[in-house]
Short mmCIF file of C-alpha atoms in Angstrom, two decimals:
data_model
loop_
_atom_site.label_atom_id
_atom_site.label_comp_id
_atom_site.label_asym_id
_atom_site.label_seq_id
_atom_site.Cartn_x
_atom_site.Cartn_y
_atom_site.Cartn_z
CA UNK A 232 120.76 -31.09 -35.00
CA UNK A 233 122.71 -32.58 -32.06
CA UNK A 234 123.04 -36.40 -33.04
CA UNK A 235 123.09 -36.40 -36.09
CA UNK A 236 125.92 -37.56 -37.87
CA UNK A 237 127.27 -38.60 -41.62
CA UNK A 238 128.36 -41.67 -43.62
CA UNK A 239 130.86 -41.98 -45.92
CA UNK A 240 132.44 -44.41 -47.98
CA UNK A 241 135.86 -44.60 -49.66
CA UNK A 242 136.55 -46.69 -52.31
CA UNK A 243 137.17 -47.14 -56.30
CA UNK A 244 134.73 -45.25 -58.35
CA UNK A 245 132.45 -48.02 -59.02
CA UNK A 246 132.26 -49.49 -55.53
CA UNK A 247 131.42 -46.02 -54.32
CA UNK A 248 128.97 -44.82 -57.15
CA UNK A 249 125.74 -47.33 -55.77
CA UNK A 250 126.41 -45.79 -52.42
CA UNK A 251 126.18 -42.69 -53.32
CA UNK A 252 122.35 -42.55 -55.13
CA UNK A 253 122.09 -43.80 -50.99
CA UNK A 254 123.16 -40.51 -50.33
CA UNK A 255 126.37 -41.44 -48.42
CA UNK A 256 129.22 -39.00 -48.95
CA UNK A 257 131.39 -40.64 -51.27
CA UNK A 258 135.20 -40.34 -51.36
CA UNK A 259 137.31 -41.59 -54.43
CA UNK A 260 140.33 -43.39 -54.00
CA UNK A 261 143.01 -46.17 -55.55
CA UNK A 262 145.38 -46.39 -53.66
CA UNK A 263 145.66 -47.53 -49.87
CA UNK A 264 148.07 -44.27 -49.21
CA UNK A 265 145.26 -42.45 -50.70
CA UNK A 266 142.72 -44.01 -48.25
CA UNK A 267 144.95 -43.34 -45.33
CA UNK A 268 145.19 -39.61 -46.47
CA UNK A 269 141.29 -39.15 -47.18
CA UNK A 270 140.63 -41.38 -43.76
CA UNK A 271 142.65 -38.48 -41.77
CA UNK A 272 141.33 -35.48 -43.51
CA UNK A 273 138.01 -37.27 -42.41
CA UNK A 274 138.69 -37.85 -39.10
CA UNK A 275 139.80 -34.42 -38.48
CA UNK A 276 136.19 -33.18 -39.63
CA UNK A 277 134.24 -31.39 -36.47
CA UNK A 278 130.85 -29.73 -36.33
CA UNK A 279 130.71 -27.39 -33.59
CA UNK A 280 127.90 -28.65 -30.99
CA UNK A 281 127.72 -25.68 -28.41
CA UNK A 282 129.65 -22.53 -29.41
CA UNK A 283 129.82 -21.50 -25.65
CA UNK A 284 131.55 -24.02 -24.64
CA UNK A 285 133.59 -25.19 -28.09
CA UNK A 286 132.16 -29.11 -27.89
CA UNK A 287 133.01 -30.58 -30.86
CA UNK A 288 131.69 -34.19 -32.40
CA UNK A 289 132.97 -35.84 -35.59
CA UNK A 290 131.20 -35.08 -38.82
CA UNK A 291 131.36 -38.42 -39.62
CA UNK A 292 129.78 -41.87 -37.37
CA UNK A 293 130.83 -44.32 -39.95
CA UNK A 294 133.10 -44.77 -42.23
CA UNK A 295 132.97 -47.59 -44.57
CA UNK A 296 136.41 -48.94 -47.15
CA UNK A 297 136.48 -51.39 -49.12
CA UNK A 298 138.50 -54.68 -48.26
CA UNK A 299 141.04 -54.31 -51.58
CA UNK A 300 141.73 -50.72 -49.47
CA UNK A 301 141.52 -50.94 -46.17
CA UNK A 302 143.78 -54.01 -45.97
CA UNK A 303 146.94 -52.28 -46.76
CA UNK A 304 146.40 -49.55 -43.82
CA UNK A 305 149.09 -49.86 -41.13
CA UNK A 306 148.10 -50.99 -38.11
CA UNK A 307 149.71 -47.61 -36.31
CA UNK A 308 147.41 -45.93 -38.95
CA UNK A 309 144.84 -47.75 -38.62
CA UNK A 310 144.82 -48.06 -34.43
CA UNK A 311 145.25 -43.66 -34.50
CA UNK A 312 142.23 -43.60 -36.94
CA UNK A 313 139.79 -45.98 -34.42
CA UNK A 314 140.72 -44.78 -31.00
CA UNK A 315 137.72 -42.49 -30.09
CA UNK A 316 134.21 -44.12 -29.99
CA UNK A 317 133.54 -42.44 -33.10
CA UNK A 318 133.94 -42.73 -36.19
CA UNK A 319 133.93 -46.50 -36.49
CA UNK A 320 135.59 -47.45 -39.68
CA UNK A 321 134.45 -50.93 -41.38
CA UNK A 322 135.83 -52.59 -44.52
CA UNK A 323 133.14 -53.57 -46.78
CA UNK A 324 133.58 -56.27 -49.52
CA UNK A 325 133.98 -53.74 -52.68
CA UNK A 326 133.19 -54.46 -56.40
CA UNK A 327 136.10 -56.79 -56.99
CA UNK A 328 133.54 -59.59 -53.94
CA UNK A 329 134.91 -60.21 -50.80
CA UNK A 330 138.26 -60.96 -49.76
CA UNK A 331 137.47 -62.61 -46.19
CA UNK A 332 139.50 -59.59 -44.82
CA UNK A 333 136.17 -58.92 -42.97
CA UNK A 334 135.89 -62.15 -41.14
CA UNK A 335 140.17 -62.22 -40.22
CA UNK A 336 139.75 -58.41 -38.81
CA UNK A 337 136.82 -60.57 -35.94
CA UNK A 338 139.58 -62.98 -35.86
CA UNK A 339 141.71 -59.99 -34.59
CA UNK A 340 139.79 -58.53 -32.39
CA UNK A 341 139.07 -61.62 -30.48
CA UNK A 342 142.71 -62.37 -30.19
CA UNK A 343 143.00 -58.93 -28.88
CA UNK A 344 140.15 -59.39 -26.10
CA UNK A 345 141.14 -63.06 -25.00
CA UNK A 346 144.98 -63.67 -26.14
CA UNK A 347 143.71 -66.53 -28.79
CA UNK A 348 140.79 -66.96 -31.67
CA UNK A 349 138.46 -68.92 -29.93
CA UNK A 350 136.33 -68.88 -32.79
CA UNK A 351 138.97 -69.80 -35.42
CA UNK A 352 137.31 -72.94 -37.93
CA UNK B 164 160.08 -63.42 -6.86
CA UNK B 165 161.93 -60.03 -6.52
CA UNK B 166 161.57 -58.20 -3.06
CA UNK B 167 160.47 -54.35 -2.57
CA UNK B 168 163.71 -52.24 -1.45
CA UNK B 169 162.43 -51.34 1.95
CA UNK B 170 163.60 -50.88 5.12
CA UNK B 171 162.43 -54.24 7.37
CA UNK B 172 160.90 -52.08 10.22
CA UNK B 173 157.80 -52.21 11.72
CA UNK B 174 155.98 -48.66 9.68
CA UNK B 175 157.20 -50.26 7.02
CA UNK B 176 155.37 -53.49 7.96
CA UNK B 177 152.19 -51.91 8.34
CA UNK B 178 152.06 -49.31 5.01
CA UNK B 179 152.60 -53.06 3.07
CA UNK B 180 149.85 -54.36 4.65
CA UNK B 181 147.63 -51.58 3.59
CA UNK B 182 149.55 -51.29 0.55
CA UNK B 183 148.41 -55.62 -0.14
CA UNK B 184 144.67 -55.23 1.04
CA UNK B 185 143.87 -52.75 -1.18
CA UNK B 186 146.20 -54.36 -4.21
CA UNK B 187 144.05 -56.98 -3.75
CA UNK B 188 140.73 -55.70 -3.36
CA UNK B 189 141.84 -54.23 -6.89
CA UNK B 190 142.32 -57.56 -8.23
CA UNK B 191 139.22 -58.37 -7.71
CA UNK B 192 137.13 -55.00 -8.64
CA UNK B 193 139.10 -55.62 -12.10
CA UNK B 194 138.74 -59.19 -12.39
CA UNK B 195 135.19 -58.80 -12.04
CA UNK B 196 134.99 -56.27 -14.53
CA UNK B 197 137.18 -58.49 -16.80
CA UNK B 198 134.20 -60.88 -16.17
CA UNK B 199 131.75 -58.70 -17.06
CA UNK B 200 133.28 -57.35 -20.19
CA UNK B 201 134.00 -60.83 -21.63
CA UNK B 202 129.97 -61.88 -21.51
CA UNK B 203 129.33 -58.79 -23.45
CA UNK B 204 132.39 -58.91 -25.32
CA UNK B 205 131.09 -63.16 -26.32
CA UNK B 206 127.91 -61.91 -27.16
CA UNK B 207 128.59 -59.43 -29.28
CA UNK B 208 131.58 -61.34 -31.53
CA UNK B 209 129.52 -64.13 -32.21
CA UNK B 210 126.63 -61.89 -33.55
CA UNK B 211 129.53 -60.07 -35.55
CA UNK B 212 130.46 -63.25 -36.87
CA UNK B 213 126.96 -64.42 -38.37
CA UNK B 214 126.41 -61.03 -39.46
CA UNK B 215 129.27 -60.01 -41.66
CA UNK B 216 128.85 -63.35 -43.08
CA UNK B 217 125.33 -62.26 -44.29
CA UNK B 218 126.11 -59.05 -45.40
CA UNK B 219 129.35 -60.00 -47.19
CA UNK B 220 126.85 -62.36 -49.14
CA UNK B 221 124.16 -60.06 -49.79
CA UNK B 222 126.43 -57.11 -50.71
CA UNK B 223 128.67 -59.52 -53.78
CA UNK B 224 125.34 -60.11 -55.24
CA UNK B 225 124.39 -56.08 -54.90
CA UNK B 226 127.66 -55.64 -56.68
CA UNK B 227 127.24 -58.00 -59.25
CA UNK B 228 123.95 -56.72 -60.04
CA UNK B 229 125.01 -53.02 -59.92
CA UNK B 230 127.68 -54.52 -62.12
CA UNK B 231 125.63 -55.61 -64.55
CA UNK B 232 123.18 -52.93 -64.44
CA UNK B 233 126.07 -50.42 -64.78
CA UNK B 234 127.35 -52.35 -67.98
CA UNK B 235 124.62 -51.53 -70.04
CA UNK B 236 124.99 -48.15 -69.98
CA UNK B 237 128.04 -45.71 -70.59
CA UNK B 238 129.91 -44.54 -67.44
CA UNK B 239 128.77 -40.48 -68.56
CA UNK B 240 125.12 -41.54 -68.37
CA UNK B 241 125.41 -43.52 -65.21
CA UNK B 242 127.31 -40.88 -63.37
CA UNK B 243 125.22 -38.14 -64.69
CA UNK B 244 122.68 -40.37 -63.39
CA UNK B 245 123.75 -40.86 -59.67
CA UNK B 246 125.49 -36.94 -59.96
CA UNK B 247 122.76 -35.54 -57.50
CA UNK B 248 121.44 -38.39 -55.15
CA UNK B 249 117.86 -36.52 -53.41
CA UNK B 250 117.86 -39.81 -50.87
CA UNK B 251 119.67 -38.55 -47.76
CA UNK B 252 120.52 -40.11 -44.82
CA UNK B 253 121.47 -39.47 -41.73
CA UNK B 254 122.62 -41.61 -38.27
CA UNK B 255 121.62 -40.68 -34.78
CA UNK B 256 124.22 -42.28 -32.22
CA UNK B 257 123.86 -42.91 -28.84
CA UNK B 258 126.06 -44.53 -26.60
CA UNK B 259 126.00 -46.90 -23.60
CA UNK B 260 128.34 -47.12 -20.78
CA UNK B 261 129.26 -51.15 -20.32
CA UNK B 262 131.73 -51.32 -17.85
CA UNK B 263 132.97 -48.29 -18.11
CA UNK B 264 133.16 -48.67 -22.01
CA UNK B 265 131.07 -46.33 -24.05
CA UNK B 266 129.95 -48.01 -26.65
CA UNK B 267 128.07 -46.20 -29.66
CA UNK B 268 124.51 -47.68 -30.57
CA UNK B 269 123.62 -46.51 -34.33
CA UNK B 270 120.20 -45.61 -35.60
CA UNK B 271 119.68 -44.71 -39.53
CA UNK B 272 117.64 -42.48 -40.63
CA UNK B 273 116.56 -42.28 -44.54
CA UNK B 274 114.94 -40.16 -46.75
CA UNK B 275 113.88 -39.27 -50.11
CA UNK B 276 113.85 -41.77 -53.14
CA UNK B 277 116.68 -43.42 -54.62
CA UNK B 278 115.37 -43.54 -57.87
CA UNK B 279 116.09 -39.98 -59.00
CA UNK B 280 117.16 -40.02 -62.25
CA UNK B 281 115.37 -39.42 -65.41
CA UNK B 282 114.16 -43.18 -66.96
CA UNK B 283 114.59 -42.97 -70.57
CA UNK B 284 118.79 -43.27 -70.61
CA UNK B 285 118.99 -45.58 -67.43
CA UNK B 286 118.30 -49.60 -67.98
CA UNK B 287 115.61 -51.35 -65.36
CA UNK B 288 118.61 -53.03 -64.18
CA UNK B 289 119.85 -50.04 -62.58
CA UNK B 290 116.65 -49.60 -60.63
CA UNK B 291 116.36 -53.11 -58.86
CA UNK B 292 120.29 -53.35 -57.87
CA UNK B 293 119.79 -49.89 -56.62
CA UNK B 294 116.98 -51.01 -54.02
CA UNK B 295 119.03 -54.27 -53.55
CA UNK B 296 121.42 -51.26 -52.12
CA UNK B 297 118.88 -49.51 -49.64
CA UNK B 298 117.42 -53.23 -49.20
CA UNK B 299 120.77 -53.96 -47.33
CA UNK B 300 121.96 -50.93 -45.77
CA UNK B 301 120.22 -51.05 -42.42
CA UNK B 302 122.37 -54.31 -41.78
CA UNK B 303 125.04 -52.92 -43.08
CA UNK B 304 125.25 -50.17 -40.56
CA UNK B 305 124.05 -52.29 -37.94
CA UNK B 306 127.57 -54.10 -38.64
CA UNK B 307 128.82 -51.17 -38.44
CA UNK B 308 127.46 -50.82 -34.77
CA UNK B 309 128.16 -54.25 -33.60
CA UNK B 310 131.82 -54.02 -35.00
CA UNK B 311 132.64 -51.39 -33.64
CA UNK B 312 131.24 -52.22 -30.04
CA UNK B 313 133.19 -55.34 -30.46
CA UNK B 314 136.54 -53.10 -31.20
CA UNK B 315 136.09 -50.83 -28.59
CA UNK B 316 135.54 -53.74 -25.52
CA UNK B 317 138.11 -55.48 -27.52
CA UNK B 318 140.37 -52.62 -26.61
CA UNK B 319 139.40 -52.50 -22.70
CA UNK B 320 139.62 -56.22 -22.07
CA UNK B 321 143.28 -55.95 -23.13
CA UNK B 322 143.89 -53.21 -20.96
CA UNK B 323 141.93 -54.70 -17.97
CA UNK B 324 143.18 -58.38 -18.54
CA UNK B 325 146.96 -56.74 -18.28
CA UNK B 326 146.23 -54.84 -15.15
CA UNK B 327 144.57 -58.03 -13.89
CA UNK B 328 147.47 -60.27 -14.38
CA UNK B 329 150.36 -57.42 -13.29
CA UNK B 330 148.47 -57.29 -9.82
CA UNK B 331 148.08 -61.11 -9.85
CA UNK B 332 151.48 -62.15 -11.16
CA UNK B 333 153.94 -58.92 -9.62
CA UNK B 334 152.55 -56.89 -7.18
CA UNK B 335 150.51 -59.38 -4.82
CA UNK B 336 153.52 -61.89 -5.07
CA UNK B 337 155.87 -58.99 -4.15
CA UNK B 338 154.17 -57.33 -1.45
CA UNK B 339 153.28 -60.71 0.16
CA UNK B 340 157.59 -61.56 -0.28
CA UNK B 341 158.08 -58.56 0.85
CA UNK B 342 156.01 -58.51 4.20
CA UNK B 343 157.36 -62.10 4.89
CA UNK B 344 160.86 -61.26 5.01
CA UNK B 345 160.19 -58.41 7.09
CA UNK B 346 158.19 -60.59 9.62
CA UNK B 347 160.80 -62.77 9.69
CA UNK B 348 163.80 -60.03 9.89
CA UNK B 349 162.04 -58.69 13.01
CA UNK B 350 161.28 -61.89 14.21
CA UNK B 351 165.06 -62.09 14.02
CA UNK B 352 165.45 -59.03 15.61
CA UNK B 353 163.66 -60.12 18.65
CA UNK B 354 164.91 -63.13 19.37
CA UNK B 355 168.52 -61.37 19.22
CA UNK B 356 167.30 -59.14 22.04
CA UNK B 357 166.02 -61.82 24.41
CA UNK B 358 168.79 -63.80 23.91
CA UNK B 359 171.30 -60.79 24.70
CA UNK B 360 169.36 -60.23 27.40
CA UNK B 361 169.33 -63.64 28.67
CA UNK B 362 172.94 -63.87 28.58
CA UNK B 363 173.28 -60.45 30.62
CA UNK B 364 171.58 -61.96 33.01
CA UNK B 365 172.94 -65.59 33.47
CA UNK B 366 176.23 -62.98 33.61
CA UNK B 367 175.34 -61.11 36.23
CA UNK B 368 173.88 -63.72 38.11
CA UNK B 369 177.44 -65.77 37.90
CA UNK B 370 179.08 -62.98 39.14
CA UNK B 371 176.94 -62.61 42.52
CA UNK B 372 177.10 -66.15 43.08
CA UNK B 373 181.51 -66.09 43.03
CA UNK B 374 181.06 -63.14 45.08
CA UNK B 375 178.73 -64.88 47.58
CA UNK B 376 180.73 -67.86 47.42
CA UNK B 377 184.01 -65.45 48.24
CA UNK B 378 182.05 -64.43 50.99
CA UNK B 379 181.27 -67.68 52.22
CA UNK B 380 184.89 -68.55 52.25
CA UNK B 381 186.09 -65.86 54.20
CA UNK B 382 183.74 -66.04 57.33
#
């Protein structure tokens, strides 16, 4: 099928193991470097759309980490893994409850779109 | 504010002038589009905002649950229960061109049943923290969406609001420096000329007066 794309999730075993009775693909990892490396490998995933012409699209649409994870990615990592439309890659509060990593990455992006965080409390 | 290294002649004059107009019909093309991208770009944060708060909520109770549920068992018999998951899901994306941003719109698609392991080793527990799951996935995803839409016009405002101010701030201040002092240099250049000429003249005209004044004198 044309639009139809994955999910995954990467994070410690028992963040990952309620996702996966979802039926998300499910990706183990402990480390941040480890994150990094499975967050590449996924990237780098292509279905083949149109053999004539060799159109690729991304296996995966979304891919979620946990906060403990995804807060030690780089930002030259992390800005090479979100270029392209797809996949977007969100941090989700894991097992060990939210970290407010969530909220500071809006904080970010806001800064990034008007120079300050309007929203800031 | 630094001048362009041009020659001050009149070509040059006019390719500036071309060269301005259409820097600043730029500046205002992009400043528009700055404009436009910062209503969607407001909308779309503050909806962000309220929602991750939500979902950060919902999902720490999920865990806790899960948690729980998970606690009462041993890890062989809950991962021998979740081994092979018969729920599937799948996301259709489409995207939306907002000023020249695509952005990706998600929409989930789920199937099959959760609950597919055998009963007699699993606790109830594991059941109800398990729908909490699929309960509070669709906002989860549509997060995802808005989060991501948010990164991506994020992205282009910076590059826009740059462009924006290097026109405003550089070019437009340069060009306009640069035209006036080559105005004013061939402004210069003119008056140079009539005054030469002027001089020529009020010469010339000196010398046939002493010569009709000689001529005067000798009749």
């Amino acid at each position: 099928m044309k639009n139809n794309y994955s999910i995954a999730i990467v994070g410690n075993k028992e963040t990952i193991l309620g996702f996966k009775a979802l039926g998300l693909k499910t990706f183990n990892a402990n480390t941040t470097e480890e994150t990094v490396k499975i967050l590449f490998e996924l990237k780098k995933q292509e279905i083949v759309v149109d053999e004539k012409t060799g159109e690729t699209k991304p296996e995966y649409a979304i891919i979620f980490v946990t906060e403990d994870l995804a807060m030690g990615i780089s930002k030259d990592d992390y800005k090479k893994l979100s270029q392209q439309a797809l996949p977007a890659i969100v941090p989700v509060p894991g097992s060990k409850g939210a970290t407010n990593y969530g909220i500071r990455r809006i904080g970010q992006i806001v800064e990034q779109a008007v120079g300050s965080d309007i929203f800031k409390e | 504010m630094a001048r362009l290294n041009v020659n001050p002649t009149r070509m040059e004059l006019l390719n500036l002038k071309t060269r301005t107009k259409s820097a600043k019909r730029g500046h205002k093309l992009l400043k528009d589009k700055q404009d436009g991208l910062m209503k969607t770009f407001m909308e779309i944060v503050k909806e962000a905002k309220s929602l991750r708060k939500e979902v950060e909520e919902k999902l720490s109770k999920a865990f806790k649950n899960f948690m729980q549920a998970s606690s009462m068992m041993t890890p062989e018999v809950l991962e021998s229960a979740l081994l092979y998951p018969s729920a599937k899901v799948e996301l259709e994306v489409k995207t939306k061109n907002v000023m020249s941003v695509y952005i990706p719109y998600f929409n989930l698609k789920q199937e099959g049943d959760i609950l597919n392991y055998g009963y007699l080793q699993t606790s109830g527990e594991l059941d109800i923290s398990l729908s909490a799951f699929q309960e509070l996935f669709p906002s989860l995803i549509k997060l995802a969406e808005i989060e991501k839409q948010a990164e991506r016009l994020a992205a282009e405002l910076e590059t826009t609001r740059r462009r924006v101010n290097a026109l405003e701030h550089k070019l437009i201040p340069d060009l306009e420096d640069t035209l006036k002092f080559i105005t004013m240099k061939l402004d210069e250049a003119e008056r140079a000329t009539k005054v030469g000429t002027m001089r020529v003249k009020a010469m010339i005209e000196a010398a046939e007066a002493a010569e009709a004044a000689e001529a005067a004198a000798a009749v």
